[in-house]
Amino acid sequence: MRAIYRSSMRRAHKLALHLLILCMVRKSELIEARWDEIDFTRAEWAIPGSRMKKDKPHLVPLSRQALAMFEELRDLASGSEWVFPSRGDLKRPIAKSTLNVAVRAWEIDVRDFVIHDFRRTASTHLHEQGFHSDWIEKALAHEQKGVRGVYNRAEYLAQRRQMLQWWADFVDAQIEEGRGKVIIGPFGKAYRSGT
């Protein structure tokens, strides 16, 4: 995260990469997000099934930090229906390759890094902290297999909300260790007020 905020990439792209970490979604699910999917009052992001890997809608509870980032992105979107509009055409989202190109431009000593590694990192840390595997798998929008998958339709929304807030606070703590070396800036009004 410190490398992201130290880089010269556009602010919206920095926030996109940060949101990939916090929300545990796939890159395509994020870059094609529309504002009508974000419920600022309920602090939830409803991703339609048409954009999900298994064609099943996915609800992401938003941490305070993620919600504040979406607030900031709303101002950066210049009235576009897309959360991440293309620089040349506000009626289209950024290209699928945009964030990959931004990551490849980093001057960071992380071997063979790909954006999808954010999901693996989140899953690993959350499992190590003892969060229930069902909550983590549901946050990753993975479906259970076999008989258990047929019968277990739980969404674990309250548990995932608590877990994702813990995760966002954990990521913040990692950034704080190097805050004197990089200017990250606050994210929107909600984050500044701590609500």
CSV table of N, CA and C in Angstrom, one decimal, residues 32-192:
chain,number,residue,atom,x,y,z
A,32,GLU,N,-15.8,-2.2,-13.3
A,32,GLU,CA,-17.0,-2.0,-14.0
A,32,GLU,C,-18.2,-1.6,-13.0
A,33,ALA,N,-17.8,-1.2,-11.8
A,33,ALA,CA,-18.8,-0.7,-10.8
A,33,ALA,C,-19.5,0.5,-11.3
A,34,ARG,N,-20.8,0.6,-11.0
A,34,ARG,CA,-21.6,1.8,-11.3
A,34,ARG,C,-22.1,2.4,-10.0
A,35,TRP,N,-22.4,3.7,-10.0
A,35,TRP,CA,-22.8,4.3,-8.8
A,35,TRP,C,-24.1,3.8,-8.3
A,36,ASP,N,-25.0,3.3,-9.1
A,36,ASP,CA,-26.3,2.8,-8.6
A,36,ASP,C,-26.1,1.5,-7.8
A,37,GLU,N,-24.9,0.9,-7.8
A,37,GLU,CA,-24.7,-0.3,-7.0
A,37,GLU,C,-24.3,0.1,-5.6
A,38,ILE,N,-23.8,1.3,-5.3
A,38,ILE,CA,-23.3,1.7,-4.0
A,38,ILE,C,-24.4,2.3,-3.2
A,39,ASP,N,-24.7,1.7,-2.1
A,39,ASP,CA,-25.7,2.3,-1.1
A,39,ASP,C,-24.9,2.9,0.0
A,40,PHE,N,-24.8,4.3,0.0
A,40,PHE,CA,-24.0,5.0,1.0
A,40,PHE,C,-24.7,4.9,2.3
A,41,THR,N,-26.0,4.9,2.4
A,41,THR,CA,-26.7,4.8,3.6
A,41,THR,C,-26.5,3.5,4.4
A,42,ARG,N,-26.6,2.4,3.6
A,42,ARG,CA,-26.5,1.1,4.2
A,42,ARG,C,-25.0,0.6,4.3
A,43,ALA,N,-24.1,1.4,3.6
A,43,ALA,CA,-22.7,1.0,3.5
A,43,ALA,C,-22.6,-0.4,2.9
A,44,GLU,N,-23.2,-0.5,1.7
A,44,GLU,CA,-23.1,-1.8,1.0
A,44,GLU,C,-22.9,-1.6,-0.5
A,45,TRP,N,-22.3,-2.5,-1.1
A,45,TRP,CA,-22.1,-2.5,-2.6
A,45,TRP,C,-22.8,-3.8,-3.1
A,46,ALA,N,-23.8,-3.6,-4.0
A,46,ALA,CA,-24.5,-4.7,-4.6
A,46,ALA,C,-24.0,-5.0,-6.0
A,47,ILE,N,-23.2,-6.0,-6.2
A,47,ILE,CA,-22.7,-6.3,-7.5
A,47,ILE,C,-23.7,-7.2,-8.2
A,48,PRO,N,-24.2,-6.9,-9.4
A,48,PRO,CA,-25.1,-7.7,-10.1
A,48,PRO,C,-24.5,-9.0,-10.5
A,49,GLY,N,-25.3,-10.1,-10.6
A,49,GLY,CA,-24.8,-11.4,-11.1
A,49,GLY,C,-24.2,-11.4,-12.4
A,50,SER,N,-24.6,-10.5,-13.3
A,50,SER,CA,-24.1,-10.4,-14.7
A,50,SER,C,-22.6,-10.1,-14.7
A,51,ARG,N,-22.1,-9.5,-13.6
A,51,ARG,CA,-20.6,-9.2,-13.5
A,51,ARG,C,-19.9,-10.1,-12.6
A,52,MET,N,-20.5,-11.1,-12.0
A,52,MET,CA,-19.9,-12.1,-11.1
A,52,MET,C,-19.5,-13.3,-11.9
A,53,LYS,N,-18.5,-14.0,-11.4
A,53,LYS,CA,-17.9,-15.2,-12.0
A,53,LYS,C,-19.0,-16.3,-12.1
A,54,LYS,N,-19.8,-16.4,-11.1
A,54,LYS,CA,-20.8,-17.5,-11.1
A,54,LYS,C,-22.2,-17.0,-11.4
A,55,ASP,N,-22.3,-15.8,-11.9
A,55,ASP,CA,-23.6,-15.2,-12.3
A,55,ASP,C,-24.6,-15.0,-11.2
A,56,LYS,N,-24.0,-14.9,-9.9
A,56,LYS,CA,-24.9,-14.8,-8.8
A,56,LYS,C,-24.6,-13.4,-8.1
A,57,PRO,N,-25.6,-12.6,-7.8
A,57,PRO,CA,-25.3,-11.3,-7.2
A,57,PRO,C,-24.5,-11.4,-5.9
A,58,HIS,N,-23.7,-10.4,-5.7
A,58,HIS,CA,-22.8,-10.5,-4.5
A,58,HIS,C,-23.0,-9.1,-3.7
A,59,LEU,N,-23.2,-9.2,-2.4
A,59,LEU,CA,-23.3,-8.0,-1.6
A,59,LEU,C,-22.0,-7.9,-0.8
A,60,VAL,N,-21.4,-6.7,-0.9
A,60,VAL,CA,-20.2,-6.4,-0.2
A,60,VAL,C,-20.5,-5.4,0.9
A,61,PRO,N,-20.4,-5.8,2.2
A,61,PRO,CA,-20.5,-4.7,3.3
A,61,PRO,C,-19.2,-3.9,3.2
A,62,LEU,N,-19.4,-2.6,3.3
A,62,LEU,CA,-18.3,-1.6,3.1
A,62,LEU,C,-17.8,-1.2,4.5
A,63,SER,N,-16.5,-1.3,4.7
A,63,SER,CA,-15.9,-0.7,5.9
A,63,SER,C,-16.0,0.8,5.8
A,64,ARG,N,-15.7,1.4,7.0
A,64,ARG,CA,-15.7,2.9,7.0
A,64,ARG,C,-14.7,3.5,6.0
A,65,GLN,N,-13.6,2.8,5.9
A,65,GLN,CA,-12.5,3.3,4.9
A,65,GLN,C,-13.0,3.1,3.5
A,66,ALA,N,-13.6,2.0,3.1
A,66,ALA,CA,-14.0,1.7,1.8
A,66,ALA,C,-15.1,2.7,1.4
A,67,LEU,N,-16.1,2.9,2.3
A,67,LEU,CA,-17.2,3.9,2.1
A,67,LEU,C,-16.6,5.3,1.8
A,68,ALA,N,-15.6,5.7,2.6
A,68,ALA,CA,-15.0,7.0,2.4
A,68,ALA,C,-14.3,7.1,1.1
A,69,MET,N,-13.7,6.0,0.7
A,69,MET,CA,-13.0,6.0,-0.6
A,69,MET,C,-14.0,6.2,-1.8
A,70,PHE,N,-15.2,5.5,-1.6
A,70,PHE,CA,-16.2,5.6,-2.6
A,70,PHE,C,-16.7,7.1,-2.7
A,71,GLU,N,-16.8,7.7,-1.5
A,71,GLU,CA,-17.2,9.1,-1.4
A,71,GLU,C,-16.3,10.0,-2.2
A,72,GLU,N,-15.0,9.8,-2.0
A,72,GLU,CA,-14.0,10.6,-2.8
A,72,GLU,C,-14.1,10.3,-4.2
A,73,LEU,N,-14.3,9.0,-4.6
A,73,LEU,CA,-14.3,8.6,-6.0
A,73,LEU,C,-15.6,9.2,-6.7
A,74,ARG,N,-16.6,9.4,-5.9
A,74,ARG,CA,-17.8,10.1,-6.5
A,74,ARG,C,-17.5,11.5,-7.0
A,75,ASP,N,-16.7,12.2,-6.3
A,75,ASP,CA,-16.3,13.5,-6.7
A,75,ASP,C,-15.3,13.4,-7.9
A,76,LEU,N,-14.5,12.4,-7.9
A,76,LEU,CA,-13.5,12.3,-9.0
A,76,LEU,C,-14.1,11.8,-10.3
A,77,ALA,N,-15.3,11.2,-10.2
A,77,ALA,CA,-16.0,10.6,-11.4
A,77,ALA,C,-16.6,11.6,-12.3
A,78,SER,N,-16.7,12.9,-12.0
A,78,SER,CA,-17.2,13.9,-12.9
A,78,SER,C,-18.6,13.7,-13.4
A,79,GLY,N,-19.4,13.1,-12.5
A,79,GLY,CA,-20.8,12.9,-12.9
A,79,GLY,C,-21.1,11.6,-13.8
A,80,SER,N,-20.0,10.8,-14.0
A,80,SER,CA,-20.2,9.6,-14.8
A,80,SER,C,-21.0,8.6,-14.0
A,81,GLU,N,-21.7,7.7,-14.7
A,81,GLU,CA,-22.4,6.6,-14.0
A,81,GLU,C,-21.4,5.5,-13.5
A,82,TRP,N,-20.2,5.6,-14.0
A,82,TRP,CA,-19.2,4.6,-13.6
A,82,TRP,C,-18.4,5.1,-12.5
A,83,VAL,N,-18.0,4.2,-11.6
A,83,VAL,CA,-17.2,4.6,-10.4
A,83,VAL,C,-15.8,5.0,-10.9
A,84,PHE,N,-15.3,4.2,-11.9
A,84,PHE,CA,-14.0,4.5,-12.5
A,84,PHE,C,-14.1,4.8,-14.0
A,85,PRO,N,-14.6,6.0,-14.4
A,85,PRO,CA,-14.8,6.3,-15.8
A,85,PRO,C,-13.4,6.4,-16.6
A,86,SER,N,-13.5,6.1,-17.8
A,86,SER,CA,-12.3,6.3,-18.7
A,86,SER,C,-12.0,7.8,-18.8
A,87,ARG,N,-10.7,8.0,-18.8
A,87,ARG,CA,-10.3,9.4,-18.9
A,87,ARG,C,-10.8,10.1,-20.2
A,88,GLY,N,-10.8,9.3,-21.3
A,88,GLY,CA,-11.2,9.9,-22.6
A,88,GLY,C,-12.7,9.9,-22.8
A,89,ASP,N,-13.5,9.1,-22.1
A,89,ASP,CA,-14.9,9.0,-22.3
A,89,ASP,C,-15.6,8.6,-21.0
A,90,LEU,N,-16.3,9.6,-20.5
A,90,LEU,CA,-17.0,9.3,-19.2
A,90,LEU,C,-18.2,8.3,-19.3
A,91,LYS,N,-18.5,7.9,-20.5
A,91,LYS,CA,-19.6,7.0,-20.7
A,91,LYS,C,-19.1,5.5,-20.7
A,92,ARG,N,-17.8,5.4,-20.5
A,92,ARG,CA,-17.2,4.0,-20.4
A,92,ARG,C,-16.4,3.9,-19.2
A,93,PRO,N,-16.2,2.7,-18.6
A,93,PRO,CA,-15.3,2.5,-17.5
A,93,PRO,C,-13.8,2.4,-18.0
A,94,ILE,N,-12.9,2.5,-17.1
A,94,ILE,CA,-11.5,2.3,-17.5
A,94,ILE,C,-11.3,1.0,-18.1
A,95,ALA,N,-10.3,0.8,-18.9
A,95,ALA,CA,-10.0,-0.4,-19.6
A,95,ALA,C,-9.6,-1.5,-18.6
A,96,LYS,N,-9.8,-2.7,-19.0
A,96,LYS,CA,-9.5,-3.9,-18.1
A,96,LYS,C,-8.0,-3.9,-17.8
A,97,SER,N,-7.2,-3.4,-18.7
A,97,SER,CA,-5.7,-3.4,-18.5
A,97,SER,C,-5.2,-2.2,-17.7
A,98,THR,N,-6.0,-1.2,-17.4
A,98,THR,CA,-5.5,0.0,-16.8
A,98,THR,C,-4.7,-0.2,-15.5
A,99,LEU,N,-5.3,-1.0,-14.6
A,99,LEU,CA,-4.7,-1.2,-13.3
A,99,LEU,C,-3.5,-2.1,-13.4
A,100,ASN,N,-3.5,-3.0,-14.4
A,100,ASN,CA,-2.3,-3.9,-14.6
A,100,ASN,C,-1.1,-3.0,-15.1
A,101,VAL,N,-1.4,-2.1,-16.0
A,101,VAL,CA,-0.4,-1.2,-16.5
A,101,VAL,C,0.2,-0.3,-15.4
A,102,ALA,N,-0.7,0.2,-14.5
A,102,ALA,CA,-0.3,1.0,-13.4
A,102,ALA,C,0.6,0.2,-12.4
A,103,VAL,N,0.3,-1.0,-12.2
A,103,VAL,CA,1.1,-1.9,-11.3
A,103,VAL,C,2.4,-2.2,-11.9
A,104,ARG,N,2.5,-2.5,-13.2
A,104,ARG,CA,3.7,-2.8,-13.8
A,104,ARG,C,4.7,-1.6,-13.8
A,105,ALA,N,4.1,-0.4,-13.7
A,105,ALA,CA,5.0,0.8,-13.7
A,105,ALA,C,5.6,1.1,-12.4
A,106,TRP,N,5.2,0.3,-11.3
A,106,TRP,CA,5.8,0.5,-10.0
A,106,TRP,C,7.3,0.2,-10.0
A,107,GLU,N,8.0,0.9,-9.2
A,107,GLU,CA,9.4,0.5,-9.0
A,107,GLU,C,9.4,-0.1,-7.6
A,108,ILE,N,9.1,-1.4,-7.5
A,108,ILE,CA,9.0,-2.0,-6.2
A,108,ILE,C,9.5,-3.4,-6.4
A,109,ASP,N,10.2,-3.9,-5.3
A,109,ASP,CA,10.9,-5.2,-5.4
A,109,ASP,C,9.9,-6.3,-4.8
A,110,VAL,N,8.9,-6.5,-5.6
A,110,VAL,CA,7.9,-7.6,-5.3
A,110,VAL,C,7.9,-8.5,-6.5
A,111,ARG,N,8.4,-9.7,-6.4
A,111,ARG,CA,8.6,-10.6,-7.5
A,111,ARG,C,7.3,-11.2,-8.0
A,112,ASP,N,7.0,-11.2,-9.2
A,112,ASP,CA,5.8,-11.9,-9.8
A,112,ASP,C,4.5,-11.5,-9.2
A,113,PHE,N,4.3,-10.2,-8.9
A,113,PHE,CA,3.1,-9.8,-8.2
A,113,PHE,C,2.0,-9.6,-9.3
A,114,VAL,N,0.8,-10.0,-9.0
A,114,VAL,CA,-0.4,-9.8,-9.9
A,114,VAL,C,-1.5,-9.3,-8.9
A,115,ILE,N,-2.4,-8.5,-9.5
A,115,ILE,CA,-3.5,-7.9,-8.7
A,115,ILE,C,-4.3,-8.9,-8.0
A,116,HIS,N,-4.5,-10.1,-8.6
A,116,HIS,CA,-5.3,-11.1,-7.9
A,116,HIS,C,-4.7,-11.6,-6.6
A,117,ASP,N,-3.4,-11.3,-6.4
A,117,ASP,CA,-2.7,-11.7,-5.2
A,117,ASP,C,-3.3,-10.9,-4.0
A,118,PHE,N,-4.0,-9.8,-4.2
A,118,PHE,CA,-4.7,-9.1,-3.1
A,118,PHE,C,-5.7,-10.0,-2.4
A,119,ARG,N,-6.4,-10.8,-3.2
A,119,ARG,CA,-7.5,-11.7,-2.7
A,119,ARG,C,-6.8,-12.8,-1.9
A,120,ARG,N,-5.7,-13.3,-2.4
A,120,ARG,CA,-5.0,-14.4,-1.7
A,120,ARG,C,-4.5,-13.9,-0.4
A,121,THR,N,-3.9,-12.7,-0.4
A,121,THR,CA,-3.3,-12.1,0.8
A,121,THR,C,-4.4,-11.9,1.9
A,122,ALA,N,-5.6,-11.4,1.5
A,122,ALA,CA,-6.7,-11.1,2.4
A,122,ALA,C,-7.1,-12.5,3.0
A,123,SER,N,-7.3,-13.4,2.2
A,123,SER,CA,-7.8,-14.8,2.7
A,123,SER,C,-6.8,-15.3,3.7
A,124,THR,N,-5.5,-15.3,3.3
A,124,THR,CA,-4.5,-15.8,4.2
A,124,THR,C,-4.5,-15.1,5.6
A,125,HIS,N,-4.5,-13.8,5.6
A,125,HIS,CA,-4.4,-13.1,6.8
A,125,HIS,C,-5.7,-13.3,7.7
A,126,LEU,N,-6.8,-13.3,7.0
A,126,LEU,CA,-8.1,-13.5,7.8
A,126,LEU,C,-8.2,-14.9,8.4
A,127,HIS,N,-7.7,-15.9,7.6
A,127,HIS,CA,-7.7,-17.3,8.2
A,127,HIS,C,-6.7,-17.4,9.3
A,128,GLU,N,-5.6,-16.7,9.2
A,128,GLU,CA,-4.6,-16.7,10.3
A,128,GLU,C,-5.1,-16.1,11.5
A,129,GLN,N,-6.0,-15.1,11.4
A,129,GLN,CA,-6.6,-14.4,12.5
A,129,GLN,C,-7.8,-15.2,13.1
A,130,GLY,N,-8.1,-16.3,12.5
A,130,GLY,CA,-9.2,-17.1,13.1
A,130,GLY,C,-10.6,-16.8,12.6
A,131,PHE,N,-10.7,-16.0,11.6
A,131,PHE,CA,-12.1,-15.7,11.1
A,131,PHE,C,-12.6,-17.0,10.4
A,132,HIS,N,-13.9,-17.2,10.5
A,132,HIS,CA,-14.5,-18.5,10.0
A,132,HIS,C,-14.3,-18.6,8.5
A,133,SER,N,-13.9,-19.7,8.0
A,133,SER,CA,-13.7,-19.9,6.6
A,133,SER,C,-14.9,-19.7,5.8
A,134,ASP,N,-16.1,-20.0,6.3
A,134,ASP,CA,-17.3,-19.7,5.5
A,134,ASP,C,-17.5,-18.2,5.3
A,135,TRP,N,-17.1,-17.4,6.2
A,135,TRP,CA,-17.3,-15.9,6.1
A,135,TRP,C,-16.3,-15.4,5.0
A,136,ILE,N,-15.1,-16.0,5.1
A,136,ILE,CA,-14.0,-15.5,4.1
A,136,ILE,C,-14.4,-16.0,2.7
A,137,GLU,N,-14.8,-17.2,2.6
A,137,GLU,CA,-15.2,-17.7,1.2
A,137,GLU,C,-16.4,-16.9,0.7
A,138,LYS,N,-17.3,-16.6,1.5
A,138,LYS,CA,-18.5,-15.8,1.1
A,138,LYS,C,-18.0,-14.4,0.7
A,139,ALA,N,-17.0,-13.8,1.4
A,139,ALA,CA,-16.5,-12.5,1.0
A,139,ALA,C,-15.8,-12.5,-0.3
A,140,LEU,N,-15.2,-13.6,-0.6
A,140,LEU,CA,-14.5,-13.8,-1.9
A,140,LEU,C,-15.4,-14.2,-3.0
A,141,ALA,N,-16.7,-14.4,-2.7
A,141,ALA,CA,-17.7,-14.8,-3.6
A,141,ALA,C,-17.4,-16.2,-4.2
A,142,HIS,N,-16.9,-17.1,-3.3
A,142,HIS,CA,-16.7,-18.5,-3.7
A,142,HIS,C,-17.9,-19.3,-3.2
A,143,GLU,N,-18.3,-20.2,-4.1
A,143,GLU,CA,-19.4,-21.1,-3.7
A,143,GLU,C,-18.9,-22.4,-3.1
A,144,GLN,N,-19.7,-22.8,-2.1
A,144,GLN,CA,-19.4,-24.1,-1.5
A,144,GLN,C,-19.8,-25.2,-2.4
A,145,LYS,N,-19.0,-26.3,-2.4
A,145,LYS,CA,-19.3,-27.4,-3.3
A,145,LYS,C,-20.0,-28.5,-2.5
A,146,GLY,N,-20.5,-29.5,-3.2
A,146,GLY,CA,-21.1,-30.7,-2.6
A,146,GLY,C,-22.4,-30.4,-1.9
A,147,VAL,N,-22.8,-31.3,-1.1
A,147,VAL,CA,-24.1,-31.3,-0.4
A,147,VAL,C,-24.2,-30.0,0.5
A,148,ARG,N,-23.0,-29.7,1.2
A,148,ARG,CA,-23.0,-28.5,2.0
A,148,ARG,C,-23.4,-27.3,1.2
A,149,GLY,N,-22.9,-27.1,0.0
A,149,GLY,CA,-23.2,-26.0,-0.8
A,149,GLY,C,-24.6,-25.9,-1.2
A,150,VAL,N,-25.2,-27.1,-1.4
A,150,VAL,CA,-26.7,-27.2,-1.8
A,150,VAL,C,-27.5,-26.6,-0.6
A,151,TYR,N,-27.2,-27.0,0.6
A,151,TYR,CA,-28.0,-26.7,1.8
A,151,TYR,C,-27.7,-25.4,2.5
A,152,ASN,N,-26.4,-25.0,2.4
A,152,ASN,CA,-26.0,-23.8,3.2
A,152,ASN,C,-26.2,-22.5,2.3
A,153,ARG,N,-27.2,-21.7,2.5
A,153,ARG,CA,-27.5,-20.5,1.7
A,153,ARG,C,-27.2,-19.3,2.5
A,154,ALA,N,-26.5,-19.4,3.7
A,154,ALA,CA,-26.2,-18.3,4.6
A,154,ALA,C,-25.3,-17.2,3.9
A,155,GLU,N,-25.6,-16.0,4.1
A,155,GLU,CA,-24.8,-14.9,3.5
A,155,GLU,C,-23.8,-14.3,4.5
A,156,TYR,N,-24.0,-14.6,5.8
A,156,TYR,CA,-23.1,-14.1,6.9
A,156,TYR,C,-22.8,-12.6,6.8
A,157,LEU,N,-23.8,-11.8,6.5
A,157,LEU,CA,-23.6,-10.4,6.2
A,157,LEU,C,-23.1,-9.7,7.5
A,158,ALA,N,-23.7,-9.9,8.6
A,158,ALA,CA,-23.2,-9.2,9.8
A,158,ALA,C,-21.7,-9.6,10.2
A,159,GLN,N,-21.5,-10.9,10.0
A,159,GLN,CA,-20.1,-11.4,10.3
A,159,GLN,C,-19.1,-10.9,9.3
A,160,ARG,N,-19.5,-10.8,8.1
A,160,ARG,CA,-18.6,-10.3,7.0
A,160,ARG,C,-18.4,-8.8,7.2
A,161,ARG,N,-19.4,-8.1,7.7
A,161,ARG,CA,-19.2,-6.6,7.9
A,161,ARG,C,-18.2,-6.4,9.0
A,162,GLN,N,-18.3,-7.2,10.1
A,162,GLN,CA,-17.3,-7.1,11.2
A,162,GLN,C,-15.9,-7.5,10.7
A,163,MET,N,-15.8,-8.6,10.0
A,163,MET,CA,-14.6,-9.1,9.5
A,163,MET,C,-13.9,-8.1,8.5
A,164,LEU,N,-14.7,-7.5,7.6
A,164,LEU,CA,-14.1,-6.6,6.6
A,164,LEU,C,-13.7,-5.3,7.3
A,165,GLN,N,-14.4,-4.9,8.4
A,165,GLN,CA,-13.9,-3.7,9.1
A,165,GLN,C,-12.6,-4.0,9.9
A,166,TRP,N,-12.5,-5.2,10.4
A,166,TRP,CA,-11.2,-5.6,11.0
A,166,TRP,C,-10.1,-5.6,10.0
A,167,TRP,N,-10.4,-6.1,8.8
A,167,TRP,CA,-9.4,-6.2,7.7
A,167,TRP,C,-9.0,-4.7,7.3
A,168,ALA,N,-9.9,-3.8,7.2
A,168,ALA,CA,-9.6,-2.5,6.8
A,168,ALA,C,-8.7,-1.8,7.8
A,169,ASP,N,-9.0,-2.0,9.1
A,169,ASP,CA,-8.2,-1.5,10.2
A,169,ASP,C,-6.8,-2.1,10.2
A,170,PHE,N,-6.7,-3.4,9.9
A,170,PHE,CA,-5.4,-4.0,9.8
A,170,PHE,C,-4.6,-3.4,8.7
A,171,VAL,N,-5.2,-3.3,7.5
A,171,VAL,CA,-4.5,-2.7,6.4
A,171,VAL,C,-4.0,-1.3,6.8
A,172,ASP,N,-4.9,-0.5,7.4
A,172,ASP,CA,-4.5,0.9,7.9
A,172,ASP,C,-3.3,0.8,8.8
A,173,ALA,N,-3.3,-0.1,9.7
A,173,ALA,CA,-2.2,-0.2,10.6
A,173,ALA,C,-0.9,-0.5,9.8
A,174,GLN,N,-0.9,-1.3,8.8
A,174,GLN,CA,0.3,-1.6,8.0
A,174,GLN,C,0.8,-0.4,7.3
A,175,ILE,N,-0.2,0.4,6.8
A,175,ILE,CA,0.2,1.7,6.1
A,175,ILE,C,0.8,2.7,7.1
A,176,GLU,N,0.2,2.7,8.3
A,176,GLU,CA,0.6,3.7,9.3
A,176,GLU,C,2.1,3.5,9.7
A,177,GLU,N,2.6,2.3,9.6
A,177,GLU,CA,4.0,2.0,9.9
A,177,GLU,C,5.0,2.9,9.1
A,178,GLY,N,4.5,3.2,7.9
A,178,GLY,CA,5.4,4.0,7.0
A,178,GLY,C,4.8,5.3,6.6
A,179,ARG,N,3.8,5.8,7.3
A,179,ARG,CA,3.1,7.1,7.0
A,179,ARG,C,4.1,8.2,6.9
A,180,GLY,N,5.1,8.3,7.6
A,180,GLY,CA,6.1,9.4,7.6
A,180,GLY,C,6.8,9.5,6.3
A,181,LYS,N,6.8,8.3,5.5
A,181,LYS,CA,7.5,8.3,4.3
A,181,LYS,C,6.7,8.5,3.1
A,182,VAL,N,5.4,8.6,3.2
A,182,VAL,CA,4.5,8.7,2.1
A,182,VAL,C,3.2,9.5,2.5
A,183,ILE,N,2.8,10.4,1.6
A,183,ILE,CA,1.5,11.1,1.9
A,183,ILE,C,0.4,10.4,1.2
A,184,ILE,N,-0.5,9.9,2.1
A,184,ILE,CA,-1.7,9.1,1.6
A,184,ILE,C,-2.9,10.0,1.5
A,185,GLY,N,-3.1,10.8,2.5
A,185,GLY,CA,-4.3,11.7,2.5
A,185,GLY,C,-5.5,11.0,3.1
A,186,PRO,N,-6.4,11.8,3.6
A,186,PRO,CA,-7.6,11.2,4.1
A,186,PRO,C,-8.6,10.8,3.0
A,187,PHE,N,-9.5,9.9,3.3
A,187,PHE,CA,-10.5,9.5,2.3
A,187,PHE,C,-11.9,10.0,2.6
A,188,GLY,N,-12.3,11.0,2.0
A,188,GLY,CA,-13.7,11.5,2.2
A,188,GLY,C,-14.1,11.9,3.6
A,189,LYS,N,-15.3,12.4,3.7
A,189,LYS,CA,-15.8,13.0,5.0
A,189,LYS,C,-16.0,11.9,6.0
A,190,ALA,N,-16.5,10.8,5.6
A,190,ALA,CA,-16.8,9.8,6.6
A,190,ALA,C,-15.6,9.3,7.3
A,191,TYR,N,-14.5,9.1,6.6
A,191,TYR,CA,-13.2,8.6,7.2
A,191,TYR,C,-12.7,9.6,8.2
A,192,ARG,N,-12.7,10.9,7.8
A,192,ARG,CA,-12.1,11.9,8.6
A,192,ARG,C,-12.9,12.1,9.9
